[in-house]
Amino acid sequence: MKSAKEMLLYVVAIFMLKGLSFIMLPMVTRFLTQAEYGQLNVLVSMAAVLSLLMTFGLGEALFRFAHTSRSTDEVMRQCLFLSTLICCVMLLLGQLLLTPILDIVSFAPAPTDVRLLLITLTAGGILTVPYCYFRLTHNATAFAIFSIAQGALQTCLSVCFLLLGFGIRGLMYSGAISAVIILVAVLIHYRATWFGPKMAFNRTHYQYCVFILLSSLCLYGFNGAENWLVVAALGAEQLALFFAAAQFGLMVSVAFEPFRMWWYAKRFQYQENDSEKGAQYALFGVQLGMFLTVLMLIVAPTLLAVLLPAHFAPSLSYIPWFCLIMVARFHAELLNLGCYLKKSASLALFVNGTTAVYLLVAGYIALAHWELNGLFAVMISAAFIRAILFFTISQYLLPLAYPFRQLAWSWLIFLVVLGQTLVFESQSVLPLMAVFINLVAIVLNLIVLSVGHQPFIKQCYQRIAGQVRGKLA
């Protein structure tokens, strides 16, 4: 019951923190030109790289070492100290080196926008440790409150600045202001928690952080660096179409985020206490992600028509490929425990690094010869290579008994829906056959989830029902 409550709070928090950005999508794409939207995506890509450097893998280190140390709070305080130090140093270096760096980039954004972005990332990087601490200590309420406050404040400010005609600059202001205000609120409200003895990190701890950081950077090369390839080869306007389609894959990831946040904080504990149940939860997560991807394939044409202006219509043909990539990512993310529990996460760096190099080199060549079609072929193959490598190495290091028979049904349903989406994508209204296939796919997916993981779902239902009956009595 406690886990169900946590995931419910994470659903609300993630919707407000990330989901509101999708609600803002229609306004942003209408207030900005297609070229300006592409320029905004350059800033987003820049933020993705810098945020990895500023967080330094300290959130993952907190999850990894808290349950094996004498005190969770001592680990948290050391992570918070290091996070604050790294973020402040990065902010200072960024302000000093910004102008010479931007001068050598042809498609660079305005310096003022980047400076505001650095402020946002500094505050967000420091907030990473408190947010991870809330998740680790079952304080999902605090996580939800501050996330909702940040999301609501940033959205309100963004709307105001767009209406006043500030454009991209207004979006950067709203991000910086909201992040700084929430950081101050978190530090003041929980000020007694942050002070006290800190755990002294040794070589093993720093080594783990470095491997997580390098692995995350390689993962960005696998998931995000393609934006730089597109803008360099095809321009900001084509990047706008590509990035708009990628937002639908991101919607799936955001919908899955509550389970991911709950599971990532608990997976090491489950492996230590009940590995069989941990394997069951991991596979349930994969199937849940596939179900969400099927729903996106079904509703994407309608969502795109409602959310985006007409000149973004070509993005529709890219969405199925982003959904296929998301399915491969769910497998890689959830069936990889051995790579993070053994060898100080160095093998995760190997897998992410190998696939990132392949994607960047092959993607550059493919874009030059076959444009986006070639890039998508490379992205899909890289996603599946990464999933296979993660699973194979993880099973070698830490064999787990995954019930794969259940997963086969999820794959069959997904492939049927993907096939009908590709067949009917050129039609503005889906034929009756496609509607029938989609409805059957949704029902079958729900049956597979409920039957394949009946003990887990039944246990959650009984606990919720028991608590409801107790309150009514």
XYZ file of C-alpha atoms in Angstrom:
473
model
C 0.000 0.000 0.000
C 2.843 2.355 0.859
C 4.474 1.726 -2.520
C 1.152 2.327 -4.294
C 0.762 5.659 -2.494
C 4.312 6.663 -3.409
C 3.787 5.872 -7.085
C 0.497 7.808 -7.067
C 2.266 10.860 -5.647
C 4.998 10.461 -8.240
C 2.325 10.394 -10.960
C 0.992 13.752 -9.789
C 4.455 15.249 -9.311
C 5.834 14.152 -12.664
C 2.717 15.382 -14.475
C 3.178 18.817 -12.968
C 6.953 18.934 -13.381
C 7.244 17.461 -16.884
C 3.714 16.958 -18.124
C 2.985 20.680 -18.075
C 5.715 21.143 -20.664
C 3.548 19.117 -23.058
C 0.549 21.281 -22.240
C 2.742 24.279 -23.073
C 3.716 22.732 -26.415
C 0.792 24.227 -28.416
C 1.481 27.731 -27.064
C 5.248 27.526 -27.582
C 4.959 26.259 -31.162
C 2.465 29.027 -31.971
C 4.354 31.908 -30.356
C 7.718 30.843 -31.834
C 8.570 30.385 -35.489
C 9.728 26.970 -36.637
C 13.327 28.245 -36.720
C 13.004 29.705 -33.198
C 11.570 26.410 -31.953
C 14.574 24.659 -33.442
C 16.837 27.147 -31.643
C 15.011 26.396 -28.388
C 15.736 22.710 -28.955
C 19.448 23.545 -29.245
C 19.213 25.051 -25.747
C 17.393 21.948 -24.509
C 20.135 19.729 -25.948
C 22.780 21.908 -24.321
C 20.943 21.632 -20.986
C 20.911 17.844 -21.235
C 24.721 17.682 -21.453
C 25.433 20.278 -18.775
C 22.964 18.780 -16.302
C 24.822 15.462 -16.449
C 28.107 17.181 -15.603
C 26.582 19.133 -12.743
C 24.838 16.190 -11.062
C 28.007 14.017 -11.320
C 26.006 10.821 -10.730
C 25.494 11.764 -7.071
C 21.810 10.824 -7.076
C 22.659 7.297 -8.215
C 25.456 7.145 -5.650
C 22.961 7.991 -2.907
C 20.685 5.132 -4.018
C 23.613 2.736 -4.357
C 25.385 3.283 -1.029
C 22.674 4.485 1.368
C 21.357 1.027 2.274
C 24.851 -0.349 2.976
C 26.149 2.555 5.070
C 25.719 3.351 8.752
C 23.458 6.343 8.116
C 21.476 7.399 5.046
C 21.616 11.026 6.181
C 25.409 11.026 6.298
C 25.602 9.785 2.699
C 23.021 12.383 1.658
C 24.942 15.257 3.285
C 28.160 14.306 1.528
C 26.321 14.073 -1.805
C 24.667 17.452 -1.204
C 28.013 19.073 -0.322
C 29.664 17.693 -3.462
C 26.673 18.626 -5.609
C 26.692 22.232 -4.394
C 30.446 22.520 -4.923
C 30.373 21.065 -8.443
C 27.362 23.129 -9.554
C 28.842 26.406 -8.304
C 32.186 25.720 -9.979
C 30.427 24.813 -13.246
C 28.349 27.996 -13.072
C 31.464 30.135 -12.600
C 33.380 28.400 -15.407
C 30.378 28.630 -17.679
C 30.059 32.382 -17.192
C 33.775 32.907 -17.826
C 34.138 30.650 -20.882
C 30.745 31.211 -22.482
C 31.594 33.905 -25.031
C 34.675 32.221 -26.630
C 32.822 28.901 -26.846
C 29.729 30.366 -28.507
C 31.866 32.304 -31.002
C 33.052 29.081 -32.645
C 29.572 27.489 -32.981
C 27.642 28.552 -36.073
C 24.200 27.681 -34.723
C 24.847 28.891 -31.160
C 21.999 30.499 -29.171
C 22.157 33.989 -27.648
C 24.680 34.339 -24.766
C 22.048 35.767 -22.394
C 19.825 32.721 -22.945
C 22.712 30.391 -22.137
C 23.586 32.356 -18.977
C 20.007 32.014 -17.758
C 20.128 28.323 -18.623
C 23.263 27.895 -16.491
C 21.468 29.431 -13.507
C 18.554 27.041 -14.001
C 20.864 24.033 -14.231
C 22.833 25.081 -11.138
C 19.699 25.253 -9.008
C 18.344 22.051 -10.567
C 21.623 20.216 -10.051
C 21.681 21.052 -6.339
C 18.016 20.038 -6.042
C 18.819 16.589 -7.442
C 20.174 15.293 -4.128
C 17.236 16.476 -1.940
C 14.764 15.039 -4.461
C 16.596 11.687 -4.486
C 16.721 11.777 -0.672
C 12.938 12.277 -0.536
C 12.468 9.252 -2.812
C 14.864 7.106 -0.805
C 13.267 7.928 2.555
C 9.681 7.400 1.317
C 8.942 11.132 1.577
C 7.036 11.216 -1.684
C 4.785 13.951 -0.296
C 7.652 16.436 -0.068
C 8.852 15.431 -3.535
C 5.367 15.978 -4.948
C 4.771 19.328 -3.226
C 8.005 20.930 -4.376
C 7.783 19.429 -7.866
C 4.233 20.668 -8.311
C 5.203 24.113 -7.043
C 8.133 24.293 -9.460
C 6.121 23.071 -12.432
C 3.189 25.395 -11.767
C 5.411 28.438 -11.174
C 7.474 27.843 -14.300
C 4.368 27.326 -16.429
C 2.669 30.497 -15.164
C 5.804 32.549 -15.735
C 6.299 31.048 -19.200
C 2.758 31.933 -20.241
C 3.165 35.488 -18.965
C 6.507 36.031 -20.701
C 5.248 34.564 -23.992
C 2.167 36.781 -23.930
C 4.430 39.785 -23.294
C 6.459 38.870 -26.373
C 9.721 37.778 -24.719
C 9.960 34.591 -26.842
C 12.823 32.214 -26.030
C 14.281 34.702 -23.524
C 11.055 34.567 -21.522
C 11.186 30.765 -21.328
C 14.749 30.962 -20.027
C 13.744 33.536 -17.410
C 10.845 31.394 -16.202
C 13.088 28.339 -15.795
C 15.761 30.222 -13.852
C 13.350 32.052 -11.539
C 11.280 28.974 -10.655
C 14.316 26.731 -10.055
C 16.022 29.250 -7.747
C 12.844 29.903 -5.728
C 12.185 26.178 -5.191
C 15.814 25.521 -4.265
C 15.689 28.230 -1.591
C 12.367 26.868 -0.300
C 13.689 23.288 -0.033
C 16.902 24.325 1.707
C 15.078 26.556 4.206
C 12.188 24.180 4.967
C 14.456 21.187 5.640
C 17.428 23.203 6.949
C 17.846 20.964 10.027
C 18.329 17.912 7.774
C 21.247 19.249 5.757
C 23.581 19.896 8.705
C 25.403 17.191 10.607
C 28.127 14.591 10.116
C 28.952 13.604 6.538
C 30.138 10.247 5.289
C 33.686 10.480 3.942
C 33.707 9.144 0.395
C 36.588 6.861 -0.521
C 37.963 5.801 -3.873
C 35.139 3.315 -4.442
C 32.471 5.993 -4.036
C 34.148 8.485 -6.348
C 34.891 5.739 -8.858
C 31.212 4.818 -8.926
C 30.245 8.477 -9.481
C 32.754 8.839 -12.308
C 31.536 5.680 -14.033
C 27.907 6.828 -13.680
C 28.815 10.259 -15.076
C 30.726 8.846 -18.037
C 28.011 6.285 -18.632
C 25.368 9.049 -18.582
C 27.393 11.145 -21.031
C 27.664 8.154 -23.331
C 23.960 7.591 -22.890
C 23.391 11.171 -23.982
C 25.476 10.387 -27.061
C 23.019 7.576 -27.599
C 19.910 9.570 -26.631
C 20.108 13.266 -27.435
C 23.266 13.870 -29.445
C 21.331 13.059 -32.603
C 19.779 16.536 -32.248
C 23.205 18.068 -32.870
C 23.658 15.862 -35.940
C 20.284 16.942 -37.346
C 20.779 20.680 -36.780
C 24.313 20.559 -38.214
C 23.300 18.570 -41.306
C 19.736 19.743 -41.997
C 19.246 23.016 -40.094
C 17.123 24.300 -37.212
C 13.796 24.015 -39.065
C 14.244 20.304 -39.751
C 15.364 19.862 -36.147
C 12.054 21.409 -35.064
C 10.104 18.663 -36.891
C 12.411 15.949 -35.566
C 12.256 17.273 -32.003
C 8.469 17.667 -32.114
C 8.111 13.968 -32.961
C 10.583 13.086 -30.208
C 8.277 14.788 -27.691
C 5.728 12.016 -28.205
C 8.317 9.433 -27.252
C 9.166 11.638 -24.280
C 5.493 11.647 -23.285
C 5.691 7.864 -22.964
C 8.802 8.194 -20.834
C 7.124 10.764 -18.577
C 4.044 8.561 -18.181
C 6.363 5.724 -17.152
C 8.425 7.927 -14.834
C 6.466 7.208 -11.590
C 7.281 3.485 -11.833
C 10.874 4.245 -12.830
C 11.368 6.601 -9.887
C 9.943 4.092 -7.414
C 11.836 1.134 -8.870
C 15.247 2.794 -9.254
C 15.243 3.746 -5.576
C 14.313 0.192 -4.501
C 15.915 -2.199 -6.986
C 19.118 -2.802 -5.028
C 17.117 -3.515 -1.862
C 14.874 -5.994 -3.680
C 17.901 -7.774 -5.124
C 19.326 -8.129 -1.642
C 16.085 -9.253 0.041
C 14.017 -11.036 -2.643
C 15.622 -11.306 -6.079
C 12.731 -13.304 -7.559
C 10.221 -10.597 -6.719
C 12.677 -7.991 -8.005
C 12.876 -9.767 -11.375
C 9.072 -9.893 -11.505
C 8.808 -6.145 -10.844
C 11.443 -5.375 -13.481
C 9.592 -7.340 -16.154
C 6.298 -5.778 -15.079
C 7.937 -2.405 -15.706
C 8.967 -3.437 -19.227
C 5.437 -4.599 -20.040
C 3.934 -1.457 -18.536
C 6.235 0.656 -20.701
C 5.228 -1.296 -23.799
C 1.557 -0.801 -22.954
C 2.078 2.965 -22.660
C 3.896 2.928 -26.005
C 0.975 1.124 -27.638
C -1.382 3.799 -26.300
C 0.861 6.506 -27.754
C 0.879 4.847 -31.179
C -2.919 4.901 -31.097
C -3.488 8.485 -29.911
C -0.469 10.209 -31.535
C -2.250 11.305 -34.756
C -5.008 12.979 -32.762
C -2.598 14.548 -30.276
C -0.381 15.952 -33.010
C -3.352 17.493 -34.833
C -4.617 19.096 -31.615
C -1.331 20.226 -30.064
C 0.785 21.412 -32.993
C 0.293 23.819 -35.900
C -0.321 22.385 -39.366
C 3.276 22.865 -40.526
C 4.368 20.211 -37.994
C 2.292 17.520 -39.766
C 5.397 15.788 -41.273
C 6.425 14.890 -37.715
C 3.662 12.249 -37.641
C 5.652 9.854 -39.843
C 8.555 9.922 -37.327
C 6.529 9.044 -34.220
C 6.280 5.226 -34.753
C 10.069 4.993 -34.937
C 10.486 6.937 -31.703
C 7.989 4.554 -30.083
C 9.975 1.529 -31.263
C 13.130 3.096 -29.832
C 11.336 3.676 -26.509
C 10.426 -0.015 -26.278
C 14.076 -1.007 -26.716
C 15.056 1.533 -24.046
C 12.631 0.058 -21.526
C 14.350 -3.306 -21.943
C 17.798 -1.749 -21.574
C 16.827 0.306 -18.502
C 15.059 -2.395 -16.513
C 16.843 -5.654 -17.383
C 20.344 -4.440 -16.516
C 20.716 -4.760 -12.744
C 23.903 -6.834 -12.866
C 25.724 -4.098 -14.805
C 25.129 -1.605 -11.982
C 25.551 -3.941 -9.023
C 28.836 -5.471 -10.187
C 32.172 -4.039 -11.372
C 31.403 -0.518 -9.981
C 29.069 0.196 -12.926
C 32.049 0.141 -15.321
C 30.229 -2.250 -17.666
C 27.331 0.192 -17.952
C 29.890 2.692 -19.215
C 31.145 0.131 -21.724
C 27.660 -0.573 -23.097
C 26.569 3.062 -23.279
C 29.916 4.150 -24.693
C 29.953 1.475 -27.397
C 26.426 2.191 -28.592
C 26.961 5.975 -28.422
C 30.040 5.809 -30.648
C 28.191 3.564 -33.090
C 25.188 5.907 -33.211
C 27.251 9.071 -33.691
C 29.543 7.680 -36.378
C 26.932 5.668 -38.258
C 24.300 8.403 -37.768
C 26.588 11.057 -39.263
C 27.217 8.889 -42.321
C 23.549 7.901 -42.653
C 22.361 11.532 -42.453
C 24.753 12.509 -45.232
C 23.453 9.792 -47.583
C 19.832 9.087 -46.588
C 18.913 12.044 -44.328
C 16.419 11.267 -41.546
C 15.464 7.819 -42.842
C 19.052 6.708 -42.484
C 19.359 8.289 -39.043
C 16.265 6.474 -37.784
C 17.627 3.145 -39.038
C 20.835 3.754 -37.073
C 18.951 4.930 -33.953
C 16.722 1.836 -33.919
C 19.586 -0.586 -34.433
C 21.629 1.179 -31.721
C 18.715 0.962 -29.270
C 18.367 -2.790 -29.753
C 22.120 -3.409 -29.664
C 22.233 -1.572 -26.335
C 19.305 -3.565 -24.923
C 20.882 -6.884 -25.968
C 24.280 -5.958 -24.530
C 22.816 -4.813 -21.224
C 20.695 -7.928 -20.817
C 23.415 -10.386 -21.855
C 26.126 -8.909 -19.648
C 23.772 -8.419 -16.716
C 22.571 -12.022 -16.862
C 26.162 -13.245 -17.013
C 27.097 -11.260 -13.906
C 23.829 -11.724 -12.028
C 21.459 -14.394 -13.420
C 17.821 -13.520 -12.702
C 14.746 -15.618 -13.456
C 12.662 -13.311 -15.649
C 9.264 -14.768 -16.743
C 9.775 -14.080 -20.454
C 6.676 -15.965 -21.595
C 4.605 -13.011 -20.414
C 6.789 -10.591 -22.384
C 6.176 -12.453 -25.656
C 2.485 -11.471 -25.591
C 3.350 -7.814 -25.052
C 5.699 -7.923 -28.043
C 3.063 -9.518 -30.278
C 0.508 -6.832 -29.407
C 3.015 -4.027 -29.889
C 4.143 -5.273 -33.310
C 0.540 -5.577 -34.527
C -0.268 -2.000 -33.494
C 3.009 -0.705 -34.932
C 2.278 -2.462 -38.232
C -1.215 -1.038 -38.569
C 0.098 2.433 -37.646
C 2.602 2.305 -40.499
C -0.055 1.038 -42.922
C -2.612 3.729 -42.093
C -0.334 6.663 -41.180
C -1.029 8.507 -44.427
C -4.772 8.672 -43.721
C -6.223 11.526 -41.693
C -8.967 9.306 -40.245
C -8.111 5.744 -39.258
C -10.172 3.122 -41.100
C -12.577 0.954 -39.138
C -10.158 -1.987 -39.225
C -7.438 0.083 -37.560
C -9.836 1.224 -34.827
C -10.837 -2.393 -34.186
C -7.179 -3.499 -34.008
C -6.386 -0.712 -31.560
C -9.288 -1.533 -29.234
C -8.429 -5.241 -29.228
C -4.769 -4.411 -28.563
C -5.648 -2.285 -25.522
C -7.887 -5.001 -24.056
C -5.303 -7.743 -24.651
C -2.567 -5.622 -23.131
C -4.590 -5.096 -19.979
C -5.289 -8.829 -19.784
C -1.605 -9.685 -20.191
C -0.631 -7.228 -17.441
C -3.327 -8.403 -15.028
C -2.844 -12.156 -15.596
C 0.931 -12.163 -15.880
C 1.402 -10.190 -12.684
C -1.766 -11.199 -10.859
C -0.173 -11.722 -7.398
C 1.369 -8.257 -7.402
C -1.780 -6.489 -8.664
C -4.056 -8.538 -6.410
C -1.936 -7.694 -3.370
C -2.080 -3.973 -4.153
C -5.845 -4.151 -4.707
C -6.479 -6.004 -1.443
C -4.433 -3.503 0.550
C -6.148 -0.507 -1.034
C -9.614 -2.047 -0.609
C -8.862 -2.969 3.013
C -7.806 0.546 3.833
C -10.862 2.046 2.117
C -13.188 -0.316 4.069
C -11.400 0.587 7.296
C -11.942 4.307 6.725
C -15.605 3.818 5.791
C -16.172 1.730 8.930
